[in-house]
Coordinates of C-alpha atoms and ligand atoms in Angstrom, one line a residue:
X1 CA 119.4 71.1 -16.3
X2 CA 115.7 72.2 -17.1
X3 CA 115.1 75.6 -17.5
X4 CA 112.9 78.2 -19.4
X5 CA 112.8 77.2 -22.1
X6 CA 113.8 79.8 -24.9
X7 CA 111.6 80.7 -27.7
X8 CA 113.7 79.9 -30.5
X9 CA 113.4 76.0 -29.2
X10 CA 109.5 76.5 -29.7
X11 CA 107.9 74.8 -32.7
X12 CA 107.6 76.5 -35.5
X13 CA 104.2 76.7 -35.9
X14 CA 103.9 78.3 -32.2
X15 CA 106.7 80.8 -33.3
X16 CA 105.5 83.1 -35.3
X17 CA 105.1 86.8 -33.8
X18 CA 101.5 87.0 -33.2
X19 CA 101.4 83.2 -31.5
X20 CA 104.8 83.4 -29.5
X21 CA 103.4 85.3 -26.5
X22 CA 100.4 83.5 -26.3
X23 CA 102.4 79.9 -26.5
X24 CA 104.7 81.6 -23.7
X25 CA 101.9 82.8 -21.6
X26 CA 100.3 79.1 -21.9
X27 CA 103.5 77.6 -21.1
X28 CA 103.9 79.0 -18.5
X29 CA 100.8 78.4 -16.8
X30 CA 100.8 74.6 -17.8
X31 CA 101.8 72.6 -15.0
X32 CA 105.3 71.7 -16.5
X33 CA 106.1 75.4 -16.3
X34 CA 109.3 75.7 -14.4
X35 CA 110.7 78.3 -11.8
X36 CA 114.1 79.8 -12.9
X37 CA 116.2 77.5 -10.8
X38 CA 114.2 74.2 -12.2
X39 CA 112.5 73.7 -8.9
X40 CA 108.4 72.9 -10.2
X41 CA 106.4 75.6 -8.3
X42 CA 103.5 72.4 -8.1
X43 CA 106.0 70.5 -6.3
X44 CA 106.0 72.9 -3.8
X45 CA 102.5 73.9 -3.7
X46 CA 101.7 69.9 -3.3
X47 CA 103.9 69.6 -0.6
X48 CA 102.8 72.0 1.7
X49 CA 99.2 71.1 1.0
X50 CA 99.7 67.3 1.8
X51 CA 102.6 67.5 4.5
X52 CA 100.2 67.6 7.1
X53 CA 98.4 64.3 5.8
X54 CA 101.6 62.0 5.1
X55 CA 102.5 63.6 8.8
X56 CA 98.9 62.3 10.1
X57 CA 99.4 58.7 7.8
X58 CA 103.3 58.1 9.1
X59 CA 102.7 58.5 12.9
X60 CA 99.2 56.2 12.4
X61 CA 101.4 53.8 10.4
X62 CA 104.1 54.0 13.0
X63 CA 101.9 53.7 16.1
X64 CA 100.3 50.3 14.2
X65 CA 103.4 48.5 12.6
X66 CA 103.0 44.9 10.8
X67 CA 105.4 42.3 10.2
X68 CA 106.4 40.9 6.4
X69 CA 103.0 39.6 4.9
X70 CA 100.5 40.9 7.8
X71 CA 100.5 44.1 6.9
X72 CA 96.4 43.7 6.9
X73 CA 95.5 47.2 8.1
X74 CA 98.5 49.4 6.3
X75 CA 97.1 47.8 3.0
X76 CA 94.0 48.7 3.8
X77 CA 94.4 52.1 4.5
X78 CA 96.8 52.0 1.3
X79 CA 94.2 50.8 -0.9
X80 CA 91.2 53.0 0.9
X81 CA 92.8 56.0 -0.3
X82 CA 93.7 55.2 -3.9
X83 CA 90.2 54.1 -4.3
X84 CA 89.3 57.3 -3.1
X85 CA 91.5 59.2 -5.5
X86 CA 90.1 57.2 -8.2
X87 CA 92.3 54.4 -9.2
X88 CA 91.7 51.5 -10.0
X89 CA 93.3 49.4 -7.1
X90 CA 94.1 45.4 -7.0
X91 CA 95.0 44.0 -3.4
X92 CA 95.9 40.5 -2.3
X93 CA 99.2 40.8 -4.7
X94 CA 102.0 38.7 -3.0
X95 CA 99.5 38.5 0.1
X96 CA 99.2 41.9 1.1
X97 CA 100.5 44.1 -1.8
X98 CA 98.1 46.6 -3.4
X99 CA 98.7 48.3 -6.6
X100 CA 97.1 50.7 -8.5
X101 CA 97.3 52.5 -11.7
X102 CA 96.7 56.3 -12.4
X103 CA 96.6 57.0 -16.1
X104 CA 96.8 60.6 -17.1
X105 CA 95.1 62.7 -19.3
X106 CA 97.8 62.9 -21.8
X107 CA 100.1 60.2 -23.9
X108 CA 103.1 59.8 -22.5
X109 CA 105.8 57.0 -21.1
X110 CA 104.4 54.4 -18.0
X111 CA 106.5 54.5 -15.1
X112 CA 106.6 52.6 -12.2
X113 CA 106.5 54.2 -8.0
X114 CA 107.1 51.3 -5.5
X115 CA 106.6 52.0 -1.4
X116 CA 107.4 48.7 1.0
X117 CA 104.8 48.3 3.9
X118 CA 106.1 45.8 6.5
X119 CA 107.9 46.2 10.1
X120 CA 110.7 44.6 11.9
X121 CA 110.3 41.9 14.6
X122 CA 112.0 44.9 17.0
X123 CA 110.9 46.5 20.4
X124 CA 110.6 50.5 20.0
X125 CA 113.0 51.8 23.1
X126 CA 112.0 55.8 21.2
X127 CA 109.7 57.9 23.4
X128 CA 107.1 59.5 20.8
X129 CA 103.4 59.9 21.6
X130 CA 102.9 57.7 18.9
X131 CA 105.7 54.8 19.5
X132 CA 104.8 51.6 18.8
X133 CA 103.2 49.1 21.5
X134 CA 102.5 46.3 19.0
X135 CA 103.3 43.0 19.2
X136 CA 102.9 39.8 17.1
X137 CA 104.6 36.2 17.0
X138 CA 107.9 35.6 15.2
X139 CA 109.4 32.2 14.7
X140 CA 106.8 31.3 17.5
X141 CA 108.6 34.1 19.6
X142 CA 106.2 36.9 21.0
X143 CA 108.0 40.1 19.5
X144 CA 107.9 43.8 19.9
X145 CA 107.0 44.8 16.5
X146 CA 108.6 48.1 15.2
X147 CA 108.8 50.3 11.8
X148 CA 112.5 50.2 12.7
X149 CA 113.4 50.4 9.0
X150 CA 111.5 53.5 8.3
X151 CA 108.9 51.6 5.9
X152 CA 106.2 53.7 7.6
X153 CA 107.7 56.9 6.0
X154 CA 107.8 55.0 2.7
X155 CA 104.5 54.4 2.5
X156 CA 102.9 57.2 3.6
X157 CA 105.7 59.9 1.1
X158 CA 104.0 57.4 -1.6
X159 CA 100.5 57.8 -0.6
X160 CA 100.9 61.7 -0.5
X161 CA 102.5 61.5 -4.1
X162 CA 99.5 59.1 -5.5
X163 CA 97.4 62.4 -4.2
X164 CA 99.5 65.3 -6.0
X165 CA 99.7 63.3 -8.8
X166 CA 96.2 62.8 -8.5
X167 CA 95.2 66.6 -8.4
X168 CA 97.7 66.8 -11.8
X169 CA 95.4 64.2 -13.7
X170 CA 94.8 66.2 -16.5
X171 CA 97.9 67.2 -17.5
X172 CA 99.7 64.5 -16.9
X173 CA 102.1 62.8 -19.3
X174 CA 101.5 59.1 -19.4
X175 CA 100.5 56.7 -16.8
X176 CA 102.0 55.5 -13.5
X177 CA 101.7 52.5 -11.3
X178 CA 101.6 52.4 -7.5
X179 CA 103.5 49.4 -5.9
X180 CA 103.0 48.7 -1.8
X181 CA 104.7 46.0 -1.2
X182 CA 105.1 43.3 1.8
X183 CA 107.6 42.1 3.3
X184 CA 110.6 44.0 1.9
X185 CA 112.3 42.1 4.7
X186 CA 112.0 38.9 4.2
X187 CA 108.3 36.8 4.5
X188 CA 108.0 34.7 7.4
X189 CA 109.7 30.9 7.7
X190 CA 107.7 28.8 4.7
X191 CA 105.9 31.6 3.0
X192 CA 106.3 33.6 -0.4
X193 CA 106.5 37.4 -0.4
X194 CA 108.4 40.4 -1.2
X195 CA 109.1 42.1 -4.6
X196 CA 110.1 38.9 -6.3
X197 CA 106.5 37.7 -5.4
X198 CA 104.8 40.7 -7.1
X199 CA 106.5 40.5 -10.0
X200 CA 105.8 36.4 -10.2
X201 CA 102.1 37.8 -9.6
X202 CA 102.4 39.6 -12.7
X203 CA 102.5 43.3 -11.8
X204 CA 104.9 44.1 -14.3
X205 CA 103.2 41.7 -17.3
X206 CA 100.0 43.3 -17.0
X207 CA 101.6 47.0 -16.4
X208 CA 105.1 47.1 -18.4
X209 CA 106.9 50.8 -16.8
X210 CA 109.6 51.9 -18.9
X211 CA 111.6 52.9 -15.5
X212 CA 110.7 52.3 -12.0
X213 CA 111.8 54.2 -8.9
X214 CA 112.0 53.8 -5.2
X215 CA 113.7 55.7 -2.1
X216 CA 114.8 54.5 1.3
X217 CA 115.2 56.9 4.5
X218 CA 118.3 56.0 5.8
X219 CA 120.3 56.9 9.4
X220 CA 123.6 57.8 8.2
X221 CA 122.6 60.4 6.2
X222 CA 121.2 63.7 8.0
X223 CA 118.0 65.0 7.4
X224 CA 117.6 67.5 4.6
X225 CA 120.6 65.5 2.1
X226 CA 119.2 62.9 -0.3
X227 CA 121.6 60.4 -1.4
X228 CA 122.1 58.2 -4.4
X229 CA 124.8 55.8 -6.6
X230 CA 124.7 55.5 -9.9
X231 CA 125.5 51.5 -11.1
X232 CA 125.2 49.2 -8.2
X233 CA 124.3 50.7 -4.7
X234 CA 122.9 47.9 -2.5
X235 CA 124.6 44.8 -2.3
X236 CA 123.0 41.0 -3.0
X237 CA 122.6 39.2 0.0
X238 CA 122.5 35.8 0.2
X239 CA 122.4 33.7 3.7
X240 CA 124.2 29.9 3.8
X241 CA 124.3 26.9 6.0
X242 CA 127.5 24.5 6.6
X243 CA 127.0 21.5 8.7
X244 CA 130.0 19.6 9.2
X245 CA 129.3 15.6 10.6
X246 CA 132.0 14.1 12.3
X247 CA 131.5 11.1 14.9
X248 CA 131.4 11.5 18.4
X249 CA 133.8 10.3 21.0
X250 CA 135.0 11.0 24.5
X251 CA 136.7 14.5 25.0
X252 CA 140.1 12.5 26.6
X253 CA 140.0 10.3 23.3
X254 CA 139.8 12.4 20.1
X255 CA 141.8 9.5 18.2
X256 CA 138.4 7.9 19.1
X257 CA 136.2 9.5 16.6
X258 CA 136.0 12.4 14.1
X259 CA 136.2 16.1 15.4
X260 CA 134.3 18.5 14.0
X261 CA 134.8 21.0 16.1
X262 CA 139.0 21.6 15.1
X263 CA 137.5 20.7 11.2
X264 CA 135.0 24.4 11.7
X265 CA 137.7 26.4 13.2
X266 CA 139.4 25.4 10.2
X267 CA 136.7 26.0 7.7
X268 CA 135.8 29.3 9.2
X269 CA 139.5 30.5 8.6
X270 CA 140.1 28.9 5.5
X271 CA 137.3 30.9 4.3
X272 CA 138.6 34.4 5.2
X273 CA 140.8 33.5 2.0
X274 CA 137.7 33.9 -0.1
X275 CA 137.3 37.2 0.3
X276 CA 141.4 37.9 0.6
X277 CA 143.1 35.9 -1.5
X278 CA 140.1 34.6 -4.4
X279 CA 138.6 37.2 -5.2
X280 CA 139.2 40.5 -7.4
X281 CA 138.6 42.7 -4.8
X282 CA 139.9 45.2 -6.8
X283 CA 136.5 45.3 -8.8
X284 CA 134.3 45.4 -6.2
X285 CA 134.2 44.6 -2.1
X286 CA 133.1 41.6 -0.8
X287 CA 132.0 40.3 2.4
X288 CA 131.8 36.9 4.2
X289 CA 130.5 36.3 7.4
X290 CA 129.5 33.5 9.9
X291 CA 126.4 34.6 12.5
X292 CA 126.4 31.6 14.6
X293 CA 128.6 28.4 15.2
X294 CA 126.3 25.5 16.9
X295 CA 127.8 22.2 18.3
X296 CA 128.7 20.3 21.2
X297 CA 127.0 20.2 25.0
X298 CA 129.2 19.0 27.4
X299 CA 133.0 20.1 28.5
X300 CA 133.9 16.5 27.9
X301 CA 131.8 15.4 24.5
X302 CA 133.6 15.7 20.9
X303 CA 130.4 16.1 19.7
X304 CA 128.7 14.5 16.4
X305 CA 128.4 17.7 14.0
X306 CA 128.8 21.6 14.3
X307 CA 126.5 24.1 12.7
X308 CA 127.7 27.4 10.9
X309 CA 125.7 29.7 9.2
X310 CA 126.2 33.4 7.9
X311 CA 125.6 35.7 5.4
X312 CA 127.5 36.9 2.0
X313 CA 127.5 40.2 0.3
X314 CA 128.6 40.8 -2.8
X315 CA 127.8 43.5 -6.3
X316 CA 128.6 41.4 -8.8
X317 CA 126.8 38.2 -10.1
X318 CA 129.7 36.9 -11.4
X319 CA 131.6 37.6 -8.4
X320 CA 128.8 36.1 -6.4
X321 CA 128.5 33.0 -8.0
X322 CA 132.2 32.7 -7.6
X323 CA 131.6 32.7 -3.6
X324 CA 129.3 30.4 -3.4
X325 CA 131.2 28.1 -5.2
X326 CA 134.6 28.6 -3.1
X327 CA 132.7 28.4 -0.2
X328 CA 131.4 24.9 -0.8
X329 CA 134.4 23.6 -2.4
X330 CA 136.4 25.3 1.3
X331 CA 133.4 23.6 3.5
X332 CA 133.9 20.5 1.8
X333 CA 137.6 19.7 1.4
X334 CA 139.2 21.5 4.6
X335 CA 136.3 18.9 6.2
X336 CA 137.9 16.0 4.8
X337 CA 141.5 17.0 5.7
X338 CA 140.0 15.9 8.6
X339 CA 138.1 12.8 8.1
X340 CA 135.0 14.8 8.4
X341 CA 132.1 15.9 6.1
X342 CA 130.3 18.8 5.3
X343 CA 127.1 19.4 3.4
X344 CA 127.5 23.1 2.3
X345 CA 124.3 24.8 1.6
X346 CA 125.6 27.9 -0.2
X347 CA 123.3 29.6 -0.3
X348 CA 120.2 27.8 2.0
X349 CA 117.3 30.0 0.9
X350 CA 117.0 32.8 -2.0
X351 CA 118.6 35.9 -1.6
X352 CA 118.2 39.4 -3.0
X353 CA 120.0 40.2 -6.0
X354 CA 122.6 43.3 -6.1
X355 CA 120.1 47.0 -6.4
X356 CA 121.7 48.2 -9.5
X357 CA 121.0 51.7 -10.1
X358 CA 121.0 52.3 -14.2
X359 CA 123.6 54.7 -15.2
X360 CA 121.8 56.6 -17.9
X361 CA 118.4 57.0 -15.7
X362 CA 120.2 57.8 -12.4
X363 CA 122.0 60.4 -14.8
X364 CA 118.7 61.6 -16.2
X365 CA 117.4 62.0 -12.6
X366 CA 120.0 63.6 -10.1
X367 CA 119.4 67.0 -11.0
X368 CA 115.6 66.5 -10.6
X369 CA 116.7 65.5 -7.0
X370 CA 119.0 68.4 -6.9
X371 CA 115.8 70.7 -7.7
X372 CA 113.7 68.7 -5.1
X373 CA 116.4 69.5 -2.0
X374 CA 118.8 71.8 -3.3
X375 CA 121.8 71.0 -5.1
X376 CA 124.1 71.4 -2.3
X377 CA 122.3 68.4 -0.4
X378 CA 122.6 66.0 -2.7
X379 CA 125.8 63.9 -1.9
X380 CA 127.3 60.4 -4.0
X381 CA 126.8 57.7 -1.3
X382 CA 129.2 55.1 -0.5
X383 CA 128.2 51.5 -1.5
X384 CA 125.8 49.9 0.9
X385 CA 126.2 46.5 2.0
X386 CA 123.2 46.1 3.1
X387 CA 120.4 44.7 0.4
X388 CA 117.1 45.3 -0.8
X389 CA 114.4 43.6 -2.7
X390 CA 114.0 46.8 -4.9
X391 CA 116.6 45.1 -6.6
X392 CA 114.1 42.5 -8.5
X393 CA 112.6 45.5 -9.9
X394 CA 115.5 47.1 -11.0
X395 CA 116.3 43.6 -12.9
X396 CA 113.4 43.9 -15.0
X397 CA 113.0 47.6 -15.9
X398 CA 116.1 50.4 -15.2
X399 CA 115.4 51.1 -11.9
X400 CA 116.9 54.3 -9.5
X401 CA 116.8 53.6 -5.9
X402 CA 117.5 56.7 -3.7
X403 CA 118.2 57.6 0.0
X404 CA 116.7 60.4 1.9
X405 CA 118.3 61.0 5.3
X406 CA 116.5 60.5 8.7
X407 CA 119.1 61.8 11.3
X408 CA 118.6 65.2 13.2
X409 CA 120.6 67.8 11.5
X410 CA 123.3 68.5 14.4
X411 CA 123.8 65.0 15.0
X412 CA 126.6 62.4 13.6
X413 CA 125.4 60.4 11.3
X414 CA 127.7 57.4 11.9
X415 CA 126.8 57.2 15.4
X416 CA 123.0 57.5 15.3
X417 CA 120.8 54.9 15.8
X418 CA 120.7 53.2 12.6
X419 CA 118.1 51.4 10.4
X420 CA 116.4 48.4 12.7
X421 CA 118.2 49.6 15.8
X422 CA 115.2 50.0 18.4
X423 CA 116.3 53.3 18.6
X424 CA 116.3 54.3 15.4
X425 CA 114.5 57.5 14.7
X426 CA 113.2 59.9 11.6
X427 CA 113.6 63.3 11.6
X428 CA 109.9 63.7 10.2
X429 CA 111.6 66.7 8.2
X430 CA 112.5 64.0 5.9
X431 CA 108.8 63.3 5.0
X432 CA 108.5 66.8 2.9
X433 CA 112.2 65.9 1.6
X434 CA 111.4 62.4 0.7
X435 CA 108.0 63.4 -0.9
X436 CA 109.1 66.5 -2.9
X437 CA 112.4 64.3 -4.3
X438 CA 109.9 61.4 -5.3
X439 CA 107.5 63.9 -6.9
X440 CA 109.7 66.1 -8.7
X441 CA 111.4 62.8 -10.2
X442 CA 107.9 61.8 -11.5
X443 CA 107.0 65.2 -13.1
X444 CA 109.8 65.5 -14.8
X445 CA 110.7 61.9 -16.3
X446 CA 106.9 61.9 -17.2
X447 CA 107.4 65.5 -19.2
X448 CA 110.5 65.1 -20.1
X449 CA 109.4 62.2 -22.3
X450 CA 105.9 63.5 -23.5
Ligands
ZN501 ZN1 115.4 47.0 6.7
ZN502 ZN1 114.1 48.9 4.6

């Protein structure tokens, strides 16, 4: 825990009875001075001077939402107002992404603060003033567009940050690079994008942070808590595709051909054994699950092949390598138990990787969030199965990945709305939460190393 700090832990030189008070005096009026209960008094003077702006920034960013890799206009807006604080500011990264380094006056470690941009191809059903109307074209679909996973908050707690920090240049420790980032989600059908993109862009070769950080508003939590796991949090996700080919015949003459209908009720419950029966679930969960089972068109047709695809999420690569392999090796031979074949695509596209929270950093950083929103609010979260591309990041430099809750205080959290639900709303409460947590982590990994 930071506190005071004592004399007697001042150097020597400073320690001498006719420097001490002065030292004191102008440690206390440096901005790494500290109130008694660790809370940084320019946390909170920053927060109450920008909470009107990331306010104003959210609900324009809300009212205008853009899907994975058009996120033209947020970028731009992103990368007008780090220009205008002074960065220097690169755009076009991974399409859309805009980063932007702030070095401070003083030596001190680089860290990394990464924001995700991009919407969700969802129809707002929320009535706000400033709810979105937006659509766009999805897998040649009109769509609603919708921040429906809160990215809009993300962006602008960041942009409010880049400011306080801003205002601190002086003083400041070492030097810090702004990530806004596309297409957190997913980029469209055929395109690059995401955090893996950025990094193959070279953010981190030409800017190497010691520790990066990132936070996600989240519906099960209630506003006011921040939330956070220390080792992995969010789970790898990784989609597949199973077609099993089997020859068509006439429904009243199955001896006629090959059935692939009987071989994918087959594969689908031979492969509940994966999860139950293969593998150490002891160590960690796992979960395997089939979206959608295509095949056949007539009541009287055994038809030629059945689709299945689905999704797998697991928090350990060993473990997850493990799946896909079983998977394949069930698609394959429960197939040809019944004369049929299967070409197992496991997985069909890349996924995200498990969001590993380092131990020693998240650690190092819990009771800054416990100074940001009072100790009492800071809760252990469950794991989450759902995944995020943070988690490239976190593979390259320790990473901490925190959650800041969104739902109304007097409301259950397990039955709100939750994250891309088109009713999923953010208690903007969780703006001034989500922006003093982020900030008082920064201050105090950047002094705490100077
Ligand atoms: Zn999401
Ligand atoms: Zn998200």
């Amino acid at each position: 825990m930071r506190t005071l700090l004592p004399a007697s832990i001042l150097p020597a030189s400073t320690a001498s009875a006719t420097t001490l008070a002065a030292a004191l005096a102008a440690l206390l009026s440096a901005s790494s001075a500290f109130a008694a209960d660790g809370a940084r008094p320019e946390v909170d003077a920053q927060a109450q001077r920008l909470q009107p702006k990331v306010l104003a920034w959210r609900r324009d960013i809300h009212q205008h939402p853009e899907l994975g890799n058009r996120e033209v206009r947020t970028s731009k807006l992103v990368a007008d107002h780090l220009r205008k604080l002074g960065f220097e500011v690169k755009t076009g990264i991974a399409t859309t992404g805009v980063v932007a380094v702030l070095k401070g006056g003083k030596p001190g470690p680089r860290i990394a603060l990464r924001a995700d941009m991009d919407a969700l191809p969802v129809t707002e059903r929320n009535d706000l003033p400033f709810a979105s109307k937006a659509t766009s074209t999805f897998r040649g679909e009109t769509v609603g567009v919708m921040h429906a996973c809160g990215h809009d908050a993300h962006t602008s707690i960041l942009m409010g940050v880049a400011e306080a920090l801003a205002a601190m240049k002086a003083d400041l420790p070492g030097e810090i690079l702004f990530v806004f980032q596309p297409a957190e989600e997913g980029p469209p059908d055929g395109e690059e994008g995401g955090a893996e993109e950025m990094l193959k862009q070279g953010i981190f070769r030409d800017f190497k942070p010691e520790a990066v950080f990132g936070l996600h508003v989240f519906s099960t939590l209630n506003a006011g808590k921040v939330g956070y796991r220390s080792g992995p949090t969010m789970a790898a996700s990784d989609r597949f595709n199973i077609v099993i080919k089997g020859r068509q015949t006439h429904g009243s003459r199955p001896w006629g051909g090959v059935d692939p209908i009987v071989a994918a009720a087959d594969v689908i419950g031979s492969a509940q054994t994966i999860v139950s029966r293969r593998q150490n679930i002891s160590k960690q969960p796992v979960v395997v699950s089939f979206g959608a089972i295509k095949g056949g068109i007539r009541y009287n047709i055994i038809p030629d092949q059945v689709e299945l695809i689905g999704t797998i999420r697991t928090f350990d690569e060993g473990m997850r390598q493990a799946v896909f392999k079983d998977l394949v090796n069930v698609a394959e031979h429960v197939s040809a138990a019944h004369g049929a074949t299967a070409v197992a695509q496991v997985p069909d596209t890349k996924g995200n990787p498990v969001t590993v929270n380092d131990p020693a950093l998240t650690a190092k950083m819990v009771p800054s969030l416990q100074r940001a929103a009072g100790a009492g609010n800071v809760v252990e979260m469950d794991l989450n199965m759902g995944a995020e591309d943070f988690s490239f990041y976190a593979r390259e430099v320790p990473g901490f990945f925190f959650f800041v809750g969104a739902t109304p205080q007097g409301q259950d959290p397990v039955k709100a709305p939750s994250n891309h639900s088109p009713e999923f709303f953010l208690d903007e409460s969780a703006l001034d939460v989500g922006f003093r947590s982020m900030l008082q982590v920064t201050l105090d990994y950047l002094h705490g190393r100077a």
